[in-house]
Amino acid sequence: MVSTITKEQTAKEYVQAVYDKVISRNQGESEFHQAVKEIFDSLIPAIEANPQYIKHNILERIVEPERVVYFRVPWLDDNGNVQVNRGFRVQFNSAIGPYKGGLRFHPSVNASIIKFLGFEQIFKNSLTGQPIGGGKGGSDFDPKGKSDNEVMRFCQSFMTELYRYIGPDTDVPAGDIGVGGREIGYMFGQYKRIRSGNEAGVLTGKGLLYGGSLTRTEATGYGCVYFVNEMLESKGLSYEGSTVVVSGSGNVSIYAIEKATQLGAKVVACSDSNGYIYDADGIDLALVKQLKEVDRKRISEYVKSRPQATYTEGCTGIWSIPCDIALPCATQNEINEESAKVLVANGVKAIGEGANMPSTLEAIEVFLNAGVLFGPAKAANAGGVAVSALEMSQNSMRQSWTFEEVDAKLHQIMKNIFNNSTAAAEKYGHPGNLVVGANIAGFTKVADIMIAHGVV
Ligand code: GLU
């Protein structure tokens, strides 16, 4: 039985009633439910202090995407067979600015995954302080093992439908898992062809030769490390001499490894969806870059060139490697309660979520109860989309800033996110809890703008 929603409810009753509705309206979408629960549980103090959010029924409005499109993506493989995938774009919230968020190409993609990502994106984008709303999209297409030509044909077919819904001032997609510079290039080429014009700002994460921003490739990983640095410094700690474990070996992981190493850490492990490598001497990043960025090989190949390192099949074991700092940069729900307990038992001091929703709700609970510094994804991985917004600014101005300029802006944005989240946590009675702080800081800005815009 779904509870009714009224202006007279207490904050707790209201949150529960809307959450019940989310479950019944979005059946089977477990990742979306999880993302909503994580945010809603944090918002109770903010809703208690701001009864206008109940009066304007902000929660029920915010969990309903403004628009969802899903579409057929037919393409021809190299053998001439017709393949069909499903494409998605969720335009979740445009209170702050054009919908903004990546495209994920991965076989696990479905409505639940895209909606959880799109929902989180609203609050993450709000936290960046940049004028961007929240959206997300993607497909269940798997680029792994496909030829370049197959990836190109798929991207062209995908954009032949997606172009109707996007534009530099309406919705600006970018990359996510399975979508990097190559895919953005093919999609941009097709968009430009269909629109017969060069609207550079329609996608971000573009190549540097055609409107991309310096530092965008590095931004999510660097930003995550900068954010964790703020958490460490607030407790008189630093990366210097620390041992770090980073999961994944995509764009986020590679540049998290690079920045953590530059700041004096030793990164001893990373992974892909098949397994993980452990290199006690510290990861050879040039080798990882060669394998993943150039050769598109599996991480297991690493040990062929570095025989002192070990490769283990399966992913969860990476969290049993003792470390001071853990940066989950692979995918959702990669740290469960059990892995969190192992990390805590091994003395972990800080977690920085580079991926989207990498810790389960139970794992977050374990970290917070143990007093581990915990940088939630919406805050810690916001650097990528923040630099995407800087790419949009440069495209609008027809200028390009230097690496140092963009990196300095990124660094400042990550500091601001840390300070604003810390202040919100304090103000609403949960000092030090950055889950509560980031969620409330991200939410209140969107909610206040929604009220200003009226019932739309
Ligand atoms: N996919 C990234 C994210 O999760 C980046 C999105 C963007 O740059 O628009 O935030």
Short mmCIF file of C-alpha atoms and ligand atoms in Angstrom, two decimals:
data_model
loop_
_atom_site.label_atom_id
_atom_site.label_comp_id
_atom_site.label_asym_id
_atom_site.label_seq_id
_atom_site.Cartn_x
_atom_site.Cartn_y
_atom_site.Cartn_z
CA MET A 1 0.00 0.00 0.00
CA VAL A 2 1.56 3.29 -1.10
CA SER A 3 1.28 6.08 1.47
CA THR A 4 -0.36 9.33 0.36
CA ILE A 5 1.55 12.60 0.13
CA THR A 6 0.27 15.69 1.94
CA LYS A 7 1.63 19.08 2.99
CA GLU A 8 1.02 18.17 6.66
CA GLN A 9 3.49 15.27 6.86
CA THR A 10 6.62 15.31 8.96
CA ALA A 11 9.90 15.18 7.01
CA LYS A 12 10.33 11.49 7.83
CA GLU A 13 6.79 10.56 6.77
CA TYR A 14 7.12 12.57 3.59
CA VAL A 15 10.44 10.99 2.61
CA GLN A 16 9.05 7.50 3.30
CA ALA A 17 5.85 8.17 1.33
CA VAL A 18 7.75 9.39 -1.73
CA TYR A 19 10.23 6.52 -1.46
CA ASP A 20 7.32 4.01 -1.39
CA LYS A 21 5.99 5.62 -4.57
CA VAL A 22 9.40 5.38 -6.24
CA ILE A 23 9.46 1.64 -5.52
CA SER A 24 5.95 1.02 -6.83
CA ARG A 25 6.33 3.22 -9.92
CA ASN A 26 9.75 1.86 -10.92
CA GLN A 27 9.46 -1.82 -10.21
CA GLY A 28 12.54 -3.97 -10.51
CA GLU A 29 14.88 -0.98 -10.88
CA SER A 30 17.09 -1.87 -7.93
CA GLU A 31 20.02 0.43 -8.75
CA PHE A 32 17.65 3.39 -9.11
CA HIS A 33 15.98 2.54 -5.79
CA GLN A 34 19.42 2.36 -4.14
CA ALA A 35 20.50 5.77 -5.47
CA VAL A 36 17.22 7.34 -4.33
CA LYS A 37 17.48 5.75 -0.88
CA GLU A 38 21.06 6.97 -0.39
CA ILE A 39 20.01 10.54 -1.10
CA PHE A 40 16.64 10.52 0.65
CA ASP A 41 18.06 9.17 3.93
CA SER A 42 20.46 12.14 3.98
CA LEU A 43 17.86 14.77 3.24
CA ILE A 44 15.64 14.45 6.31
CA PRO A 45 17.38 17.24 8.32
CA ALA A 46 17.25 19.60 5.31
CA ILE A 47 13.55 18.90 4.81
CA GLU A 48 12.83 19.38 8.51
CA ALA A 49 14.50 22.79 8.33
CA ASN A 50 12.82 23.76 5.04
CA PRO A 51 9.13 22.76 5.11
CA GLN A 52 8.63 24.51 1.75
CA TYR A 53 10.20 21.42 0.13
CA ILE A 54 7.21 19.39 1.34
CA LYS A 55 4.73 22.12 0.40
CA HIS A 56 6.08 22.18 -3.17
CA ASN A 57 6.38 18.37 -3.24
CA ILE A 58 9.97 18.67 -4.45
CA LEU A 59 10.93 15.05 -3.78
CA GLU A 60 8.15 13.50 -5.84
CA ARG A 61 9.00 15.89 -8.68
CA ILE A 62 12.76 15.37 -8.51
CA VAL A 63 12.61 11.56 -8.77
CA GLU A 64 10.56 11.76 -11.96
CA PRO A 65 12.76 12.40 -15.03
CA GLU A 66 11.64 15.35 -17.14
CA ARG A 67 11.92 13.11 -20.19
CA VAL A 68 13.12 9.59 -21.06
CA VAL A 69 13.79 8.34 -24.56
CA TYR A 70 14.73 4.87 -25.56
CA PHE A 71 15.29 3.73 -29.05
CA ARG A 72 16.39 0.99 -31.44
CA VAL A 73 20.01 1.08 -32.58
CA PRO A 74 20.47 -1.23 -35.58
CA TRP A 75 23.94 -1.70 -37.11
CA LEU A 76 25.86 -4.08 -39.36
CA ASP A 77 28.75 -6.10 -37.94
CA ASP A 78 31.86 -6.93 -39.98
CA ASN A 79 30.28 -10.18 -41.20
CA GLY A 80 27.27 -8.38 -42.60
CA ASN A 81 24.92 -9.53 -39.81
CA VAL A 82 22.29 -7.09 -38.59
CA GLN A 83 22.75 -6.36 -34.87
CA VAL A 84 20.27 -4.50 -32.68
CA ASN A 85 20.98 -2.67 -29.43
CA ARG A 86 18.88 -0.42 -27.27
CA GLY A 87 19.73 3.26 -26.78
CA PHE A 88 18.71 5.44 -23.82
CA ARG A 89 18.74 9.09 -22.82
CA VAL A 90 17.26 10.22 -19.53
CA GLN A 91 16.84 14.00 -19.29
CA PHE A 92 16.42 14.11 -15.56
CA ASN A 93 16.50 17.71 -14.39
CA SER A 94 17.16 21.03 -16.14
CA ALA A 95 16.61 23.41 -13.20
CA ILE A 96 20.24 24.56 -13.19
CA GLY A 97 21.08 24.34 -16.89
CA PRO A 98 21.14 22.05 -19.94
CA TYR A 99 20.94 18.33 -19.15
CA LYS A 100 24.54 17.14 -18.75
CA GLY A 101 25.96 13.69 -18.24
CA GLY A 102 27.73 10.86 -19.94
CA LEU A 103 26.79 7.97 -22.20
CA ARG A 104 27.60 4.46 -20.99
CA PHE A 105 28.09 1.61 -23.47
CA HIS A 106 28.08 -1.65 -21.53
CA PRO A 107 26.05 -4.88 -21.76
CA SER A 108 24.61 -4.26 -18.25
CA VAL A 109 22.96 -0.99 -19.31
CA ASN A 110 19.19 -0.87 -18.76
CA ALA A 111 16.62 1.69 -17.56
CA SER A 112 17.55 1.18 -13.90
CA ILE A 113 21.26 1.80 -14.47
CA ILE A 114 20.70 4.88 -16.60
CA LYS A 115 18.17 6.29 -14.13
CA PHE A 116 20.44 5.78 -11.12
CA LEU A 117 23.27 7.49 -12.99
CA GLY A 118 21.03 10.32 -14.21
CA PHE A 119 19.59 10.87 -10.76
CA GLU A 120 23.03 11.09 -9.14
CA GLN A 121 24.18 13.38 -11.92
CA ILE A 122 21.62 16.07 -10.89
CA PHE A 123 23.21 16.50 -7.46
CA LYS A 124 26.80 16.00 -8.62
CA ASN A 125 26.41 18.65 -11.29
CA SER A 126 24.80 21.00 -8.79
CA LEU A 127 27.78 20.53 -6.46
CA THR A 128 30.25 21.60 -9.17
CA GLY A 129 28.82 25.12 -9.04
CA GLN A 130 28.64 25.08 -12.85
CA PRO A 131 25.40 25.85 -14.79
CA ILE A 132 24.50 22.25 -15.71
CA GLY A 133 21.41 20.12 -15.15
CA GLY A 134 21.43 16.32 -14.90
CA GLY A 135 21.06 13.64 -17.58
CA LYS A 136 22.54 10.33 -18.63
CA GLY A 137 22.31 7.88 -21.49
CA GLY A 138 23.89 4.93 -23.16
CA SER A 139 23.32 1.54 -24.63
CA ASP A 140 23.70 -2.16 -23.90
CA PHE A 141 26.25 -2.25 -26.75
CA ASP A 142 29.57 -3.79 -25.70
CA PRO A 143 32.55 -2.10 -27.42
CA LYS A 144 34.84 -4.83 -26.06
CA GLY A 145 36.09 -7.08 -28.84
CA LYS A 146 34.47 -4.98 -31.60
CA SER A 147 36.48 -3.69 -34.53
CA ASP A 148 36.96 0.05 -35.04
CA ASN A 149 34.56 -0.05 -37.97
CA GLU A 150 31.89 -1.81 -35.93
CA VAL A 151 32.22 0.78 -33.15
CA MET A 152 31.95 3.54 -35.76
CA ARG A 153 28.84 2.07 -37.39
CA PHE A 154 27.23 1.61 -34.00
CA CYS A 155 28.05 5.20 -32.91
CA GLN A 156 26.68 6.59 -36.17
CA SER A 157 23.44 4.66 -35.81
CA PHE A 158 23.13 5.71 -32.15
CA MET A 159 23.61 9.39 -33.01
CA THR A 160 21.22 9.21 -35.98
CA GLU A 161 18.46 8.90 -33.39
CA LEU A 162 19.98 10.76 -30.41
CA TYR A 163 20.64 13.98 -32.35
CA ARG A 164 16.93 14.92 -32.17
CA TYR A 165 17.05 15.35 -28.41
CA ILE A 166 20.41 17.04 -27.80
CA GLY A 167 22.10 20.38 -28.49
CA PRO A 168 24.64 22.76 -26.92
CA ASP A 169 21.90 24.57 -24.93
CA THR A 170 19.53 21.64 -24.30
CA ASP A 171 21.43 18.44 -23.55
CA VAL A 172 25.18 17.79 -23.73
CA PRO A 173 26.30 14.14 -23.51
CA ALA A 174 29.86 12.99 -22.84
CA GLY A 175 31.66 9.74 -22.01
CA ASP A 176 31.27 7.17 -19.26
CA ILE A 177 32.15 3.45 -19.13
CA GLY A 178 32.80 2.23 -22.70
CA VAL A 179 32.67 5.71 -24.21
CA GLY A 180 35.99 7.52 -24.62
CA GLY A 181 37.63 9.76 -27.19
CA ARG A 182 37.13 7.32 -30.06
CA GLU A 183 33.37 6.95 -29.52
CA ILE A 184 32.86 10.69 -28.90
CA GLY A 185 34.73 11.40 -32.15
CA TYR A 186 32.47 9.10 -34.20
CA MET A 187 29.33 10.47 -32.57
CA PHE A 188 30.44 14.07 -33.03
CA GLY A 189 31.20 13.42 -36.71
CA GLN A 190 27.73 12.01 -37.28
CA TYR A 191 26.00 14.82 -35.37
CA LYS A 192 27.90 17.42 -37.40
CA ARG A 193 26.94 15.68 -40.61
CA ILE A 194 23.22 15.53 -39.74
CA ARG A 195 23.02 19.08 -38.43
CA SER A 196 25.16 20.51 -41.28
CA GLY A 197 26.98 22.80 -38.88
CA ASN A 198 29.71 22.65 -36.32
CA GLU A 199 28.03 22.96 -32.92
CA ALA A 200 31.14 22.18 -30.92
CA GLY A 201 29.38 22.36 -27.55
CA VAL A 202 26.96 19.48 -28.22
CA LEU A 203 29.29 16.86 -26.74
CA THR A 204 32.17 17.08 -24.28
CA GLY A 205 35.25 14.92 -23.97
CA LYS A 206 36.04 15.75 -27.60
CA GLY A 207 39.50 15.37 -29.11
CA LEU A 208 41.86 18.29 -28.56
CA LEU A 209 41.98 19.02 -32.29
CA TYR A 210 38.26 19.73 -32.59
CA GLY A 211 37.11 21.57 -29.48
CA GLY A 212 38.04 19.29 -26.59
CA SER A 213 39.42 20.76 -23.38
CA LEU A 214 42.87 20.09 -22.05
CA THR A 215 42.65 18.21 -18.71
CA ARG A 216 39.23 16.65 -19.53
CA THR A 217 40.82 13.20 -19.92
CA GLU A 218 42.56 13.52 -16.58
CA ALA A 219 39.78 15.38 -14.77
CA THR A 220 37.78 12.65 -13.02
CA GLY A 221 40.85 10.81 -11.69
CA TYR A 222 42.75 13.97 -10.75
CA GLY A 223 39.62 15.46 -9.19
CA CYS A 224 39.05 12.37 -7.06
CA VAL A 225 42.62 12.50 -5.76
CA TYR A 226 42.33 16.26 -5.06
CA PHE A 227 39.11 15.65 -3.14
CA VAL A 228 40.68 12.92 -1.00
CA ASN A 229 43.63 15.23 -0.42
CA GLU A 230 41.26 17.79 1.11
CA MET A 231 39.82 15.08 3.40
CA LEU A 232 43.32 13.95 4.42
CA GLU A 233 44.60 17.49 5.04
CA SER A 234 41.58 18.24 7.25
CA LYS A 235 42.94 15.53 9.57
CA GLY A 236 46.62 16.45 9.22
CA LEU A 237 47.28 13.50 6.87
CA SER A 238 48.65 13.35 3.30
CA TYR A 239 49.37 11.00 0.39
CA GLU A 240 53.11 11.12 1.13
CA GLY A 241 54.33 7.59 1.86
CA SER A 242 50.83 6.06 1.74
CA THR A 243 49.81 2.82 0.03
CA VAL A 244 46.89 3.14 -2.36
CA VAL A 245 44.65 0.61 -4.10
CA VAL A 246 42.75 1.79 -7.18
CA SER A 247 40.18 -0.46 -8.85
CA GLY A 248 39.57 -0.31 -12.59
CA SER A 249 42.03 0.62 -15.31
CA GLY A 250 39.95 2.97 -17.45
CA ASN A 251 40.19 6.67 -17.74
CA VAL A 252 39.26 7.45 -14.14
CA SER A 253 41.65 4.90 -12.63
CA ILE A 254 44.63 5.73 -14.82
CA TYR A 255 44.61 9.41 -13.91
CA ALA A 256 43.85 8.72 -10.26
CA ILE A 257 46.97 6.53 -10.20
CA GLU A 258 48.96 9.26 -11.95
CA LYS A 259 47.96 12.06 -9.55
CA ALA A 260 48.21 9.97 -6.37
CA THR A 261 51.72 8.92 -7.43
CA GLN A 262 52.68 12.55 -8.13
CA LEU A 263 51.53 13.42 -4.61
CA GLY A 264 53.85 10.82 -3.07
CA ALA A 265 51.67 7.71 -2.80
CA LYS A 266 52.58 4.20 -3.89
CA VAL A 267 49.71 2.66 -5.89
CA VAL A 268 50.04 -1.12 -5.66
CA ALA A 269 46.97 -2.50 -7.45
CA CYS A 270 44.44 -1.93 -10.20
CA SER A 271 41.98 -4.12 -12.10
CA ASP A 272 39.61 -4.67 -14.99
CA SER A 273 36.33 -6.59 -15.15
CA ASN A 274 38.22 -9.93 -15.29
CA GLY A 275 40.68 -9.58 -12.41
CA TYR A 276 43.33 -7.49 -10.66
CA ILE A 277 47.08 -7.03 -10.58
CA TYR A 278 49.18 -6.46 -7.48
CA ASP A 279 52.61 -4.88 -7.87
CA ALA A 280 54.27 -4.33 -4.49
CA ASP A 281 56.90 -2.04 -6.05
CA GLY A 282 54.22 0.32 -7.30
CA ILE A 283 52.24 0.13 -10.55
CA ASP A 284 54.16 0.86 -13.75
CA LEU A 285 51.67 3.41 -15.09
CA ALA A 286 53.31 3.76 -18.51
CA LEU A 287 52.73 0.03 -19.02
CA VAL A 288 49.08 0.24 -17.91
CA LYS A 289 48.53 3.19 -20.27
CA GLN A 290 50.09 1.29 -23.16
CA LEU A 291 47.96 -1.82 -22.48
CA LYS A 292 44.65 -0.06 -21.90
CA GLU A 293 44.79 3.19 -23.89
CA VAL A 294 46.82 2.08 -26.92
CA ASP A 295 46.60 -1.71 -27.29
CA ARG A 296 43.10 -2.13 -25.71
CA LYS A 297 44.32 -5.31 -23.96
CA ARG A 298 43.27 -6.97 -20.69
CA ILE A 299 45.08 -6.05 -17.47
CA SER A 300 46.26 -9.69 -17.10
CA GLU A 301 48.86 -8.89 -19.80
CA TYR A 302 50.63 -6.61 -17.28
CA VAL A 303 52.44 -9.48 -15.57
CA LYS A 304 54.06 -10.55 -18.85
CA SER A 305 56.19 -7.39 -18.74
CA ARG A 306 56.39 -7.18 -14.92
CA PRO A 307 56.97 -10.75 -13.69
CA GLN A 308 57.35 -9.61 -10.06
CA ALA A 309 53.66 -8.57 -10.11
CA THR A 310 50.77 -11.01 -9.66
CA TYR A 311 47.46 -11.34 -11.48
CA THR A 312 44.35 -12.74 -9.76
CA GLU A 313 41.10 -13.63 -11.52
CA GLY A 314 37.99 -12.00 -10.06
CA CYS A 315 37.53 -8.47 -8.79
CA THR A 316 36.51 -8.40 -5.12
CA GLY A 317 39.88 -9.74 -3.88
CA ILE A 318 41.48 -6.38 -4.68
CA TRP A 319 39.93 -4.99 -1.48
CA SER A 320 41.81 -7.52 0.66
CA ILE A 321 45.12 -5.85 -0.22
CA PRO A 322 46.13 -3.76 2.82
CA CYS A 323 46.14 -0.03 1.99
CA ASP A 324 45.83 3.41 3.57
CA ILE A 325 43.63 4.83 0.83
CA ALA A 326 41.20 3.00 -1.46
CA LEU A 327 39.91 4.59 -4.65
CA PRO A 328 37.11 2.49 -6.19
CA CYS A 329 37.12 3.69 -9.81
CA ALA A 330 35.56 0.72 -11.64
CA THR A 331 31.76 0.45 -11.39
CA GLN A 332 28.65 0.43 -9.21
CA ASN A 333 28.42 -1.80 -6.14
CA GLU A 334 32.02 -3.03 -6.40
CA ILE A 335 32.52 -2.71 -2.62
CA ASN A 336 30.00 -4.66 -0.55
CA GLU A 337 29.69 -4.87 3.22
CA GLU A 338 32.17 -7.73 3.48
CA SER A 339 34.85 -5.96 1.40
CA ALA A 340 34.30 -2.78 3.42
CA LYS A 341 34.88 -4.73 6.65
CA VAL A 342 38.10 -6.19 5.26
CA LEU A 343 39.35 -2.72 4.24
CA VAL A 344 38.56 -1.37 7.72
CA ALA A 345 40.22 -4.35 9.44
CA ASN A 346 43.33 -3.70 7.34
CA GLY A 347 43.46 -0.10 8.58
CA VAL A 348 42.17 1.91 5.61
CA LYS A 349 42.04 5.64 6.43
CA ALA A 350 40.26 7.14 3.45
CA ILE A 351 37.96 6.11 0.60
CA GLY A 352 37.45 8.24 -2.53
CA GLU A 353 34.71 7.08 -4.87
CA GLY A 354 35.94 7.65 -8.44
CA ALA A 355 33.22 5.45 -9.95
CA ASN A 356 29.49 6.10 -9.66
CA MET A 357 27.93 4.41 -6.59
CA PRO A 358 30.83 1.93 -6.13
CA SER A 359 29.93 1.23 -2.47
CA THR A 360 26.69 -0.48 -1.46
CA LEU A 361 24.55 1.21 1.21
CA GLU A 362 25.79 -1.38 3.74
CA ALA A 363 29.44 -0.72 2.82
CA ILE A 364 28.99 3.04 3.32
CA GLU A 365 27.52 2.32 6.74
CA VAL A 366 30.61 0.25 7.66
CA PHE A 367 32.99 3.06 6.62
CA LEU A 368 31.05 5.80 8.41
CA ASN A 369 30.69 3.76 11.61
CA ALA A 370 34.42 3.01 11.60
CA GLY A 371 35.28 6.72 11.28
CA VAL A 372 36.99 6.21 7.91
CA LEU A 373 37.20 9.41 5.81
CA PHE A 374 34.60 8.77 3.10
CA GLY A 375 34.39 10.83 -0.10
CA PRO A 376 31.08 9.91 -1.79
CA ALA A 377 30.94 9.67 -5.58
CA LYS A 378 28.76 12.71 -6.16
CA ALA A 379 31.45 14.85 -4.60
CA ALA A 380 34.66 12.91 -5.24
CA ASN A 381 34.10 12.15 -8.94
CA ALA A 382 32.51 15.47 -9.90
CA GLY A 383 35.77 16.71 -11.43
CA GLY A 384 35.04 15.03 -14.78
CA VAL A 385 31.72 16.70 -15.38
CA ALA A 386 33.05 19.96 -13.93
CA VAL A 387 35.73 20.08 -16.62
CA SER A 388 33.07 19.12 -19.18
CA ALA A 389 31.28 22.31 -18.16
CA LEU A 390 34.57 24.19 -18.61
CA GLU A 391 34.80 22.61 -22.09
CA MET A 392 31.31 23.97 -22.86
CA SER A 393 32.42 27.44 -21.72
CA GLN A 394 35.50 27.34 -23.94
CA ASN A 395 33.39 26.17 -26.90
CA SER A 396 30.93 29.03 -26.39
CA MET A 397 33.77 31.54 -26.20
CA ARG A 398 35.66 29.86 -29.07
CA GLN A 399 38.76 29.84 -26.90
CA SER A 400 40.96 27.19 -25.39
CA TRP A 401 42.61 27.41 -22.04
CA THR A 402 45.98 25.88 -21.14
CA PHE A 403 46.34 22.62 -19.19
CA GLU A 404 47.53 24.60 -16.17
CA GLU A 405 44.55 26.98 -16.30
CA VAL A 406 41.99 24.17 -16.46
CA ASP A 407 43.80 22.09 -13.85
CA ALA A 408 43.87 25.06 -11.46
CA LYS A 409 40.12 25.60 -11.96
CA LEU A 410 39.48 21.87 -11.40
CA HIS A 411 41.54 21.92 -8.21
CA GLN A 412 39.60 24.93 -6.90
CA ILE A 413 36.24 23.31 -7.79
CA MET A 414 37.18 20.15 -5.83
CA LYS A 415 38.16 22.31 -2.83
CA ASN A 416 34.85 24.17 -3.06
CA ILE A 417 32.90 20.91 -3.20
CA PHE A 418 34.74 19.66 -0.12
CA ASN A 419 34.17 22.93 1.78
CA ASN A 420 30.49 23.22 0.81
CA SER A 421 29.80 19.57 1.67
CA THR A 422 31.63 19.91 4.98
CA ALA A 423 29.69 23.08 5.82
CA ALA A 424 26.32 21.50 4.94
CA ALA A 425 27.11 18.40 7.04
CA GLU A 426 27.92 20.67 9.97
CA LYS A 427 24.91 22.95 9.51
CA TYR A 428 22.47 20.03 9.41
CA GLY A 429 23.86 18.23 12.43
CA HIS A 430 26.13 15.55 10.91
CA PRO A 431 29.65 17.02 11.18
CA GLY A 432 32.22 15.10 9.11
CA ASN A 433 29.60 13.06 7.25
CA LEU A 434 30.22 13.99 3.61
CA VAL A 435 27.45 11.70 2.35
CA VAL A 436 24.91 13.85 4.17
CA GLY A 437 26.83 17.06 3.37
CA ALA A 438 27.21 16.45 -0.37
CA ASN A 439 23.63 15.27 -0.78
CA ILE A 440 22.16 18.25 1.07
CA ALA A 441 24.45 20.82 -0.59
CA GLY A 442 23.65 19.40 -4.05
CA PHE A 443 19.93 19.03 -3.37
CA THR A 444 19.08 22.38 -1.78
CA LYS A 445 20.35 24.38 -4.76
CA VAL A 446 18.26 22.33 -7.22
CA ALA A 447 15.20 22.41 -4.93
CA ASP A 448 15.36 26.18 -4.43
CA ILE A 449 15.57 26.75 -8.19
CA MET A 450 12.66 24.37 -8.81
CA ILE A 451 10.56 26.39 -6.36
CA ALA A 452 11.60 29.64 -8.10
CA HIS A 453 10.52 28.19 -11.47
CA GLY A 454 7.04 27.25 -10.24
CA VAL A 455 5.21 23.98 -10.88
CA VAL A 456 6.72 23.03 -14.23
N1 GLU B 1 30.27 10.24 -16.97
C1 GLU B 1 30.90 11.22 -16.15
C2 GLU B 1 30.17 11.33 -14.84
O1 GLU B 1 29.72 10.32 -14.34
C3 GLU B 1 31.11 12.55 -16.85
C4 GLU B 1 29.90 13.19 -17.45
C5 GLU B 1 30.20 14.44 -18.29
O2 GLU B 1 31.34 14.81 -18.44
O3 GLU B 1 29.20 15.00 -18.77
O4 GLU B 1 30.05 12.35 -14.21
#
